[in-house]
XYZ file of N, CA and C in Angstrom:
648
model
N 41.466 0.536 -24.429
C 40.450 1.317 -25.138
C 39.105 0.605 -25.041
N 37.750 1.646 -24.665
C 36.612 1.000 -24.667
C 35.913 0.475 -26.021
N 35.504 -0.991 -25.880
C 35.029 -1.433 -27.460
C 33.625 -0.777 -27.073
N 32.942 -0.065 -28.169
C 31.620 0.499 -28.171
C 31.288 -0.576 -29.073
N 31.845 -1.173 -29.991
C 30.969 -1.697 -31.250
C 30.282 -3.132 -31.051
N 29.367 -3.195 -31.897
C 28.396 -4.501 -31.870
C 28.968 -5.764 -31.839
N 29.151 -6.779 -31.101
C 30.338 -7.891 -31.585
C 29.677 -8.099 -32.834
N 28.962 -8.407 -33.843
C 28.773 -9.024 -34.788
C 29.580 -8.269 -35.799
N 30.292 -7.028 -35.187
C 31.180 -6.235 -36.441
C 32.420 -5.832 -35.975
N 32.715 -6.602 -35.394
C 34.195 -7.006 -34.418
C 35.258 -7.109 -35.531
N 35.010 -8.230 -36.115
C 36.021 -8.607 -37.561
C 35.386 -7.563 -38.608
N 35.017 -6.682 -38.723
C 34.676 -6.502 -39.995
C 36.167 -5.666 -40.698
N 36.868 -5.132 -39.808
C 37.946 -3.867 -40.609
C 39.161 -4.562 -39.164
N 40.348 -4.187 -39.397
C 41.542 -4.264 -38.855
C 41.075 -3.285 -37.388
N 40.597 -1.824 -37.401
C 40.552 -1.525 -36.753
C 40.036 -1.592 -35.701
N 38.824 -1.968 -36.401
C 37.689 -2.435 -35.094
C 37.874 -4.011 -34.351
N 38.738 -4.625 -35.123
C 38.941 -6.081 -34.117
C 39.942 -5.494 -33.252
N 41.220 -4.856 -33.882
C 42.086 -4.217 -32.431
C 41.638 -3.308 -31.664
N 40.513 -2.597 -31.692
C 39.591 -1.722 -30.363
C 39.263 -2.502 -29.648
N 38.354 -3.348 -30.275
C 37.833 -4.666 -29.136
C 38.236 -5.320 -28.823
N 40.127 -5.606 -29.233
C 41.223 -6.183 -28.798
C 40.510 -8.257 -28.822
N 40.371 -7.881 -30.341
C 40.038 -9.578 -30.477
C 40.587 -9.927 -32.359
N 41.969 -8.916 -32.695
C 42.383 -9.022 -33.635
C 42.858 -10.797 -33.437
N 43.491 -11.638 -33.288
C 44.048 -12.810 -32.981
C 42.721 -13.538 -33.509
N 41.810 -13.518 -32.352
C 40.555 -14.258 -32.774
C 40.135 -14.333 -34.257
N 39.938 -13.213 -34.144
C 39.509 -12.303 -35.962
C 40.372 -13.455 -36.977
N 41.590 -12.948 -36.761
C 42.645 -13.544 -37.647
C 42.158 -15.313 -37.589
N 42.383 -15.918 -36.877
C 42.142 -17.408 -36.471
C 40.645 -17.558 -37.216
N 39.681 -16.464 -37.290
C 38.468 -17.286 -37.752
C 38.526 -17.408 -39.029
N 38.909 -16.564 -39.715
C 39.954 -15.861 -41.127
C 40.632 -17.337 -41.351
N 41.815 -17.999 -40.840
C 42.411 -18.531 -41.662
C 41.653 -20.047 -41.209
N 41.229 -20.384 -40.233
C 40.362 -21.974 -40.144
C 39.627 -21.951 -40.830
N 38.697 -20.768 -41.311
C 37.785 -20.857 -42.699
C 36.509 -22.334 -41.845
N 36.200 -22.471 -41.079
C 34.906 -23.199 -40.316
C 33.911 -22.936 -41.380
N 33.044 -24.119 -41.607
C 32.054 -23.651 -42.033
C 30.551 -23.306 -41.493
N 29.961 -22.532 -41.848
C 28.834 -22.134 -40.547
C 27.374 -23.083 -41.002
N 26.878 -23.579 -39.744
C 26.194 -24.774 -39.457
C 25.081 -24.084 -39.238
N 23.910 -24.079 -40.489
C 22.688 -24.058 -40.728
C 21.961 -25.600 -39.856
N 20.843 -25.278 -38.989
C 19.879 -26.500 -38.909
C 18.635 -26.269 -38.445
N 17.984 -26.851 -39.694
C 16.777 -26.816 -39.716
C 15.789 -27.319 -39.209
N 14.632 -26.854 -38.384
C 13.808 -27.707 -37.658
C 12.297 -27.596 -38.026
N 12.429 -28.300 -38.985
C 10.961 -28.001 -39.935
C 10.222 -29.966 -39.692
N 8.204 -29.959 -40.254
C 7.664 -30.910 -40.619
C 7.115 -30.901 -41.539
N 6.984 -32.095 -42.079
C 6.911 -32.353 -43.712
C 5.252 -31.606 -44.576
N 4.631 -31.219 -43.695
C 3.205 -31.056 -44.004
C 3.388 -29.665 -43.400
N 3.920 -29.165 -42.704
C 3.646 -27.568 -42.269
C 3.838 -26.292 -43.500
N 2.995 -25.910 -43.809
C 2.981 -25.652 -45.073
C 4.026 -24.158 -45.202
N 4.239 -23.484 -43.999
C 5.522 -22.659 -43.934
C 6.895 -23.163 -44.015
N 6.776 -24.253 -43.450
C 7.727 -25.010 -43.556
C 8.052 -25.748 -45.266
N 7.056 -26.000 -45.929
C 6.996 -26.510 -47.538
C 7.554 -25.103 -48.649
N 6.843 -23.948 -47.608
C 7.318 -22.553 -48.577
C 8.449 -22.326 -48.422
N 9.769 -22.502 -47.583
C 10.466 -22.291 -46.947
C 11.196 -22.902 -47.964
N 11.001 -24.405 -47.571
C 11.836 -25.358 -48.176
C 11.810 -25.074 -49.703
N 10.576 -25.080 -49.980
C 10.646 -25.295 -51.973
C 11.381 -23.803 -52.476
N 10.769 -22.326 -51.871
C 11.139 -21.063 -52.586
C 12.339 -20.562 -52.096
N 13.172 -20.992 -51.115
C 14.348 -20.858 -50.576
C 15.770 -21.736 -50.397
N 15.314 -22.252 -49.466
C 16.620 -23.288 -48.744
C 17.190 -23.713 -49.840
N 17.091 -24.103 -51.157
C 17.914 -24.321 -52.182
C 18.657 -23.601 -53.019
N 18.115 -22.262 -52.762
C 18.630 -21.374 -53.726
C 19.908 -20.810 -52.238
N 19.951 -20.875 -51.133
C 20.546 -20.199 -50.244
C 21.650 -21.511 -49.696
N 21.573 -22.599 -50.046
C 22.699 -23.873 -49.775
C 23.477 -23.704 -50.977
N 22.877 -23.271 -52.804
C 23.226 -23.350 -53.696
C 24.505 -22.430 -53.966
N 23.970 -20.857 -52.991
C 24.507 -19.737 -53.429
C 25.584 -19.587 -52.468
N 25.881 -20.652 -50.927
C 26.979 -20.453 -50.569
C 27.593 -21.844 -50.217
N 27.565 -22.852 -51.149
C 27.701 -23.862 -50.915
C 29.267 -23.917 -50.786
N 29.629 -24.558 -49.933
C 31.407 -24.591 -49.387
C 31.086 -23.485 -48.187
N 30.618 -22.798 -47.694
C 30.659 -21.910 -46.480
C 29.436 -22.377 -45.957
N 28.543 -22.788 -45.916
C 27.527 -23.540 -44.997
C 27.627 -24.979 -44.442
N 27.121 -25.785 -43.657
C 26.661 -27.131 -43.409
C 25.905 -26.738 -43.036
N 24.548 -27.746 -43.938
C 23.303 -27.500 -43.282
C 23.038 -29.253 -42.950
N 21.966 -29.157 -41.580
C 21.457 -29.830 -41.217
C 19.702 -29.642 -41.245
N 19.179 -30.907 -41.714
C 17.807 -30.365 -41.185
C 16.969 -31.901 -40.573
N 16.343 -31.574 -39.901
C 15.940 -32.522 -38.427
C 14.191 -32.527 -38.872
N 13.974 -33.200 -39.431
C 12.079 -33.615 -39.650
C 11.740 -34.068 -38.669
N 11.118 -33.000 -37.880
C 10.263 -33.827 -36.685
C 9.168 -32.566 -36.223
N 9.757 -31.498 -35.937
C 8.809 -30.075 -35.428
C 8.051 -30.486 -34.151
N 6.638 -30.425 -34.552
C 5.865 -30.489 -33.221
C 5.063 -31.918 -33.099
N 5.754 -32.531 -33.752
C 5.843 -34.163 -33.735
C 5.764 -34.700 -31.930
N 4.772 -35.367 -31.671
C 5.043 -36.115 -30.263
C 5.433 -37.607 -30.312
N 6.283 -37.942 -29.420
C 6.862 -39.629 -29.127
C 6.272 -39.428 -27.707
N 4.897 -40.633 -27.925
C 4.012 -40.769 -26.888
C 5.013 -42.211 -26.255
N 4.321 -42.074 -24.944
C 4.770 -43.140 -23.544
C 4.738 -44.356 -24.291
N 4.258 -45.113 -24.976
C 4.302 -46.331 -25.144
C 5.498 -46.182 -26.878
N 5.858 -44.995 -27.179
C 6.886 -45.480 -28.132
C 6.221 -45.199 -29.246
N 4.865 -44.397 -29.646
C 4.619 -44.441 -30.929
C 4.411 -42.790 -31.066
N 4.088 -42.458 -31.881
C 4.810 -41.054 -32.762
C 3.838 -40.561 -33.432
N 3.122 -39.336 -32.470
C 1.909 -38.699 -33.462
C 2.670 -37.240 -33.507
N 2.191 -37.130 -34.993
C 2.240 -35.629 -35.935
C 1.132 -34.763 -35.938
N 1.725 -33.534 -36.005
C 1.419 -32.445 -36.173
C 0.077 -32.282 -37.064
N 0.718 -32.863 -38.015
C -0.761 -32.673 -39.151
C -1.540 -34.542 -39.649
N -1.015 -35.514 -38.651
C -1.685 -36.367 -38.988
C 0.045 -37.693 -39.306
N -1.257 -38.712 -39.516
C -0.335 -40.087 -39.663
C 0.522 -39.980 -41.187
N -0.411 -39.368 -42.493
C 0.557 -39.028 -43.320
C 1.992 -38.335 -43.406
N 2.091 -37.050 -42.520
C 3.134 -36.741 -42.354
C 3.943 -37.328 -41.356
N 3.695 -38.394 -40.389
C 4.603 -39.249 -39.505
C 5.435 -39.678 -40.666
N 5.109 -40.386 -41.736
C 5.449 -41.327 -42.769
C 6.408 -40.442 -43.565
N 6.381 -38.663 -43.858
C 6.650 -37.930 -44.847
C 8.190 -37.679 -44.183
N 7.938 -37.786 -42.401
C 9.302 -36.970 -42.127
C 9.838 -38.578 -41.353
N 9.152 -39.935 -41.861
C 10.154 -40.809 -41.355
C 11.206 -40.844 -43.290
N 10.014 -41.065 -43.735
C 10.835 -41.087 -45.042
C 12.665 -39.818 -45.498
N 11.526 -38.928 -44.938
C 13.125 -37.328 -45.101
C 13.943 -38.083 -44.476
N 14.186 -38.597 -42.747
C 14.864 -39.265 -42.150
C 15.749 -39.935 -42.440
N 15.622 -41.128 -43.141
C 16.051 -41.969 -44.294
C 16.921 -41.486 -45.385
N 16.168 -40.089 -45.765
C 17.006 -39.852 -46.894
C 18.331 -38.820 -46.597
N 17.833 -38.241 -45.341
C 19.287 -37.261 -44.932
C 20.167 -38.238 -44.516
N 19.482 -39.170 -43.934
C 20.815 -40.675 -43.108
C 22.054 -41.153 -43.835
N 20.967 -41.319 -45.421
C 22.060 -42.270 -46.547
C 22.585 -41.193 -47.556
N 22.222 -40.311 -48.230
C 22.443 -39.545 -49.305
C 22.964 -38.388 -48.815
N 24.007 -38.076 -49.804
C 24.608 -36.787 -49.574
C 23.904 -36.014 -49.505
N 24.114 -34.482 -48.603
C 23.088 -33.762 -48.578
C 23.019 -32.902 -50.374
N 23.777 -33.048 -50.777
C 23.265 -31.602 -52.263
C 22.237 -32.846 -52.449
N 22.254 -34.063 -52.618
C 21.398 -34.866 -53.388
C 19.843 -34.956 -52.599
N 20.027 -35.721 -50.943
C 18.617 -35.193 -50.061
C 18.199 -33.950 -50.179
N 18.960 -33.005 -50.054
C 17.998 -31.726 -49.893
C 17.790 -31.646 -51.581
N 18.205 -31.930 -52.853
C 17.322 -31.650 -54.188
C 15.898 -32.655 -53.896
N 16.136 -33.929 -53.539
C 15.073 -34.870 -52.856
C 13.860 -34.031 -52.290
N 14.068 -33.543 -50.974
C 13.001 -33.017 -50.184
C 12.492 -31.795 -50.657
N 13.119 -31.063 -51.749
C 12.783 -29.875 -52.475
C 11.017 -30.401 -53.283
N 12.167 -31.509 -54.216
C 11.381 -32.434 -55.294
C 9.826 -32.631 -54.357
N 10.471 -33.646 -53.465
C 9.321 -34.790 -52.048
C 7.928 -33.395 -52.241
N 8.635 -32.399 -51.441
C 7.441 -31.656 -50.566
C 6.958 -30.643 -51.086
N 7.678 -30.251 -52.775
C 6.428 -29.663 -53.666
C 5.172 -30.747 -54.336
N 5.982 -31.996 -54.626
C 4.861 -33.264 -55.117
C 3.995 -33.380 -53.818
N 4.221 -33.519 -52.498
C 3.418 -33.989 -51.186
C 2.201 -32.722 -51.489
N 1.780 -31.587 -52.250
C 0.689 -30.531 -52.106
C 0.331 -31.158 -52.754
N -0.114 -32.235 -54.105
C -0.623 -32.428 -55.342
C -1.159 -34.555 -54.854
N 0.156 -34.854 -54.221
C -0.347 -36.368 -54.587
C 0.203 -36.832 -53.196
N 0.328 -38.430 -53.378
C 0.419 -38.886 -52.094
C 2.008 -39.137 -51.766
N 2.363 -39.790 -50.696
C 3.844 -40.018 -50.043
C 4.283 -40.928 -51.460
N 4.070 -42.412 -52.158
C 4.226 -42.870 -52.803
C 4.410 -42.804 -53.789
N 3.419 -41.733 -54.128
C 3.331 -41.147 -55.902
C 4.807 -40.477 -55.750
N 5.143 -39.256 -54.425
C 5.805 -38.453 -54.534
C 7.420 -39.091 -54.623
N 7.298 -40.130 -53.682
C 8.348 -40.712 -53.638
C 9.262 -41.278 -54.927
N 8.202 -41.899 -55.628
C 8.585 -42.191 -56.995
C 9.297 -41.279 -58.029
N 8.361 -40.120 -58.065
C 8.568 -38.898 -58.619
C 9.357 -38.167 -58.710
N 10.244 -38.217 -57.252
C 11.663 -37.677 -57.068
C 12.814 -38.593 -57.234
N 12.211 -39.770 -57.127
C 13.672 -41.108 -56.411
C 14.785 -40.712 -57.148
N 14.792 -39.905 -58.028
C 15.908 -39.951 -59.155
C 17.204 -38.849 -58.939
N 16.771 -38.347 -57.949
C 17.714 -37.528 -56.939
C 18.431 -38.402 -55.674
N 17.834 -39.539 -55.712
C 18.684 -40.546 -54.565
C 18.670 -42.096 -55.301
N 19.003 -41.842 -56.818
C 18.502 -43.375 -57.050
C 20.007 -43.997 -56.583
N 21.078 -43.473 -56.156
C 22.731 -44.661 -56.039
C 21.664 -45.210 -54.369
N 20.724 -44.792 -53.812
C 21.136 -44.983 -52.445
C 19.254 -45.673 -52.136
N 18.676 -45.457 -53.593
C 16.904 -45.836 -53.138
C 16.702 -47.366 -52.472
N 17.573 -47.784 -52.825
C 16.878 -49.143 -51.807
C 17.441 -49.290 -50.582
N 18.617 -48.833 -50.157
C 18.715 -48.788 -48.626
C 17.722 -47.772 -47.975
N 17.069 -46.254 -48.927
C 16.190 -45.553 -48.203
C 15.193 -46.282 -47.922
N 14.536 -46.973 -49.194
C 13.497 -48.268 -48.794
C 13.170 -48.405 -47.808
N 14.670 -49.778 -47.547
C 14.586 -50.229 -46.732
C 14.371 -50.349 -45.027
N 14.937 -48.884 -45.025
C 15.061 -48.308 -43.793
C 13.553 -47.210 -43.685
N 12.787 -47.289 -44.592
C 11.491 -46.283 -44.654
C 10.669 -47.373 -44.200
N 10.752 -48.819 -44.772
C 9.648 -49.590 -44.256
C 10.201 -50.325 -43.135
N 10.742 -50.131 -42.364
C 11.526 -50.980 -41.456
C 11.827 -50.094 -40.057
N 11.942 -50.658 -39.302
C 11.927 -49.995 -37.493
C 13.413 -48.763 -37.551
N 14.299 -48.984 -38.799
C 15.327 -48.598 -38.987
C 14.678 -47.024 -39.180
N 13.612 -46.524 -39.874
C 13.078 -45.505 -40.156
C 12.100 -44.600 -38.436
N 11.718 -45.307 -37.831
C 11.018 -45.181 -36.531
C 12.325 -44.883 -35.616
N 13.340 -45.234 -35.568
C 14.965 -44.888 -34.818
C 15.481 -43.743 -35.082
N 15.445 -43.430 -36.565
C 15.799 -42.590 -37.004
C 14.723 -41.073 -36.676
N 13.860 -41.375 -36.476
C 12.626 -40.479 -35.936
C 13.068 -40.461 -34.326
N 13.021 -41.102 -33.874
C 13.099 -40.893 -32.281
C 14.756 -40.540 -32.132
N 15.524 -40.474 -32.946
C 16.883 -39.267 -33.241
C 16.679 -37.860 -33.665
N 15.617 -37.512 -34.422
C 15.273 -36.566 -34.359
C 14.777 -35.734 -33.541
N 13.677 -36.461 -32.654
C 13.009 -36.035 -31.628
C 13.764 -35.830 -30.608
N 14.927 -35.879 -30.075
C 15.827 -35.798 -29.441
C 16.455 -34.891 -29.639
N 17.301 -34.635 -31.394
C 17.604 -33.513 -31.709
C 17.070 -32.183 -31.661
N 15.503 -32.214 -31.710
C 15.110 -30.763 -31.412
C 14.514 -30.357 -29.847
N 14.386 -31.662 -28.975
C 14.015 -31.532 -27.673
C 15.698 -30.969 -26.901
N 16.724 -31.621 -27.477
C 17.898 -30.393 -27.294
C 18.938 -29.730 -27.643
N 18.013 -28.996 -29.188
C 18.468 -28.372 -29.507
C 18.849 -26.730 -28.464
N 20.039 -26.043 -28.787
C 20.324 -24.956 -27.691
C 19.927 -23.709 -27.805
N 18.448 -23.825 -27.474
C 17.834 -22.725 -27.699
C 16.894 -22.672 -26.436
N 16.453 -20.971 -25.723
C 16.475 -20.203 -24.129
C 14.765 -21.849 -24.176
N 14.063 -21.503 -24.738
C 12.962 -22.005 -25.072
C 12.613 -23.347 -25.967
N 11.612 -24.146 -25.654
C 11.440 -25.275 -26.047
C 10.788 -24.986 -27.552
N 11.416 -25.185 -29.313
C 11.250 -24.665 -30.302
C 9.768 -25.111 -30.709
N 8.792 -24.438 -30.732
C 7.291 -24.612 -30.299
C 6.683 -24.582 -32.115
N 7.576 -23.525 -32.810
C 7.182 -23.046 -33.917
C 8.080 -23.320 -35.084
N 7.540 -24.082 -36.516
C 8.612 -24.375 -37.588
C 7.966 -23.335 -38.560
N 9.094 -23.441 -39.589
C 10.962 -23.733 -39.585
C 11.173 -22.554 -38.721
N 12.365 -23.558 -37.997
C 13.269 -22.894 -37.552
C 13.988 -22.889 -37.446
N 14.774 -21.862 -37.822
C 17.260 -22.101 -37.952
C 17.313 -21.525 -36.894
N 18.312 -22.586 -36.560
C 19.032 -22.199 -35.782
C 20.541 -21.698 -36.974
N 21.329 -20.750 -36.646
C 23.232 -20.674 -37.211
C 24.249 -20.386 -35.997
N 24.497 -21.796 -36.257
C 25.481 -22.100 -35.146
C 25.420 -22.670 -34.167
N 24.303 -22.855 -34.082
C 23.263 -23.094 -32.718
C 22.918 -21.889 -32.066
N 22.612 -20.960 -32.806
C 22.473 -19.478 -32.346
C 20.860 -18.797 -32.963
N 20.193 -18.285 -32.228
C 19.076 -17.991 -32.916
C 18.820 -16.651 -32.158
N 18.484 -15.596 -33.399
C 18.343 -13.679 -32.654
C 16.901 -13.731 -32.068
N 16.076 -14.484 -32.580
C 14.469 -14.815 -32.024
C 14.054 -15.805 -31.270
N 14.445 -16.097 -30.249
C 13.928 -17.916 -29.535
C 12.596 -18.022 -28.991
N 11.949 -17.049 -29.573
C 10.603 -16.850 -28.773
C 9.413 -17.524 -29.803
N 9.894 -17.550 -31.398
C 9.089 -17.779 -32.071
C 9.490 -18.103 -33.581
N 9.224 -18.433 -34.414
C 9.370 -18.740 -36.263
C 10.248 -17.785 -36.496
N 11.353 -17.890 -36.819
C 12.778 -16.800 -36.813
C 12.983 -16.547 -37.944
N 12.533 -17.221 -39.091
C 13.087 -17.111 -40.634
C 12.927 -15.567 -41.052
N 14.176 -14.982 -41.273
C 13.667 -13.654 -41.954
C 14.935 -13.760 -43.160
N 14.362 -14.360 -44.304
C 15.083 -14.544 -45.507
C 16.742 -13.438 -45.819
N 15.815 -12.376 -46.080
C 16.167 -11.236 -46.366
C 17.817 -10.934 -45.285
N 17.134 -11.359 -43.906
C 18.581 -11.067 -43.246
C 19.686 -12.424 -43.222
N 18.976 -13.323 -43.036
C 19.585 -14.466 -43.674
C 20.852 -14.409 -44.481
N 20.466 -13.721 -45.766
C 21.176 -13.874 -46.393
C 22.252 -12.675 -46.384
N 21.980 -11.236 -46.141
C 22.475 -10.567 -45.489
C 23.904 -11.289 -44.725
N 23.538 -12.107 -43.779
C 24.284 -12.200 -42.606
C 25.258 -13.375 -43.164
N 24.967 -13.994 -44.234
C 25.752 -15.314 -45.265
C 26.752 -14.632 -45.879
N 25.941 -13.333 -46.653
C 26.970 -13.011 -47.520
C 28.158 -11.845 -46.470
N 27.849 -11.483 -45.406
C 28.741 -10.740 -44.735
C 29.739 -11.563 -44.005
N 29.748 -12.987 -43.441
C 30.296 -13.626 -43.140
C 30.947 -14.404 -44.490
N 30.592 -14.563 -45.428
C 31.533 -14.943 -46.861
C 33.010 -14.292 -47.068
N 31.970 -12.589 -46.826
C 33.491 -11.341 -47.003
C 34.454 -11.906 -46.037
N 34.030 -11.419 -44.676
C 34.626 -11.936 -43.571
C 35.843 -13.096 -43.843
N 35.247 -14.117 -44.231
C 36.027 -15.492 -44.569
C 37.283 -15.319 -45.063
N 36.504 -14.814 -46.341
C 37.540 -14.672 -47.697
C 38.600 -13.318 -47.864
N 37.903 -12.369 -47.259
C 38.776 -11.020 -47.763
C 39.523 -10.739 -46.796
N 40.540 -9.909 -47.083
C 41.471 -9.389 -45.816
C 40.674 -8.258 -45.467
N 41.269 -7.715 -44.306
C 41.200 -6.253 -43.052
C 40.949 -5.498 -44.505
């Protein structure tokens, strides 16, 4: 029988995975229960990237937490020049903003970094890296002096040139020019440009939740 239907609604009913003759699959994604891999490719000063982060990404890790892993990669349109040093997007302050994030996704669990970088990069509009740093630490205090340590130390500059790596190959048709940007799964419906469209986002979270959890 010819499958007419969209793969993205393959699993949705018994019937339509056996038209498209990928009931087995269906079933298998059903009981491994995988969790789906959010990653983020945002910089600490891009201020779509700050709206993103502060009026969203927390409320959307919060609301399907156990069915996501998110990753998020501080670097964006960050350059690692020939001799090894590292100019930003919006300046030497934010080199410092997304070596610091670096640090803190490295050591701290993520519910605790990402309440951190929520905290970090609404204080970073008002005051400086230091003030801000202070201001939040209390979302990473089991882990603040190894972040420290590794913020003032070459350990933080490594951790940056891991990033820069991570989004130079990340698997997307095009080199990711524009932040934030998710990738899910390593899958992105827009590779041409700033992909965030909230609204379907979540759409596509909570339809893959059903998926997970409910039977045919």
């Amino acid at each position: 029988m010819c499958c007419d239907i969209p793969p993205d609604l393959w699993c949705d009913s018994h019937e339509s995975a056996k038209r498209c003759n990928v009931k087995q699959q269906c079933d298998q994604f059903r009981r491994v229960k995988l969790p789906i891999k959010l990653s983020l490719y945002y910089e600490a000063l891009c201020p779509y990237c700050q709206r993103f982060i502060t009026n969203h990404l927390g409320n959307i890790y919060n609301q399907f937490r156990g069915l996501i892993e998110l990753e998020m990669i501080p670097w964006g349109n960050s350059k690692l020049l020939q001799n090894g040093t590292i100019r930003c997007n919006h300046g030497p302050i934010e080199c410092n903003a997304n070596k610091l994030q670096s640090c803190v996704l490295e050591y701290a669990k993520m519910k605790h970094a990402l309440a951190f970088v929520i905290c970090f990069e609404r204080s970073l509009i008002d005051t400086n890296i230091e003030s801000a740093l202070q201001y939040c630490s209390g979302f990473i205090r089991n882990h603040y002096r190894r972040i420290r340590r590794c913020y003032d130390s070459e350990r933080g500059i490594q951790l940056q040139r891991k990033a820069f790596h991570r989004t130079m190959t990340a698997a997307t048709p095009n080199r990711i020019s524009e932040v934030p940007y998710l990738l899910i799964n390593g899958y992105s419906s827009n590779p041409d440009a700033n992909n965030l469209n909230i609204h379907a986002l979540q759409l596509l979270l909570k339809k893959w939740k059903r998926i997970i959890h409910d039977n045919y």
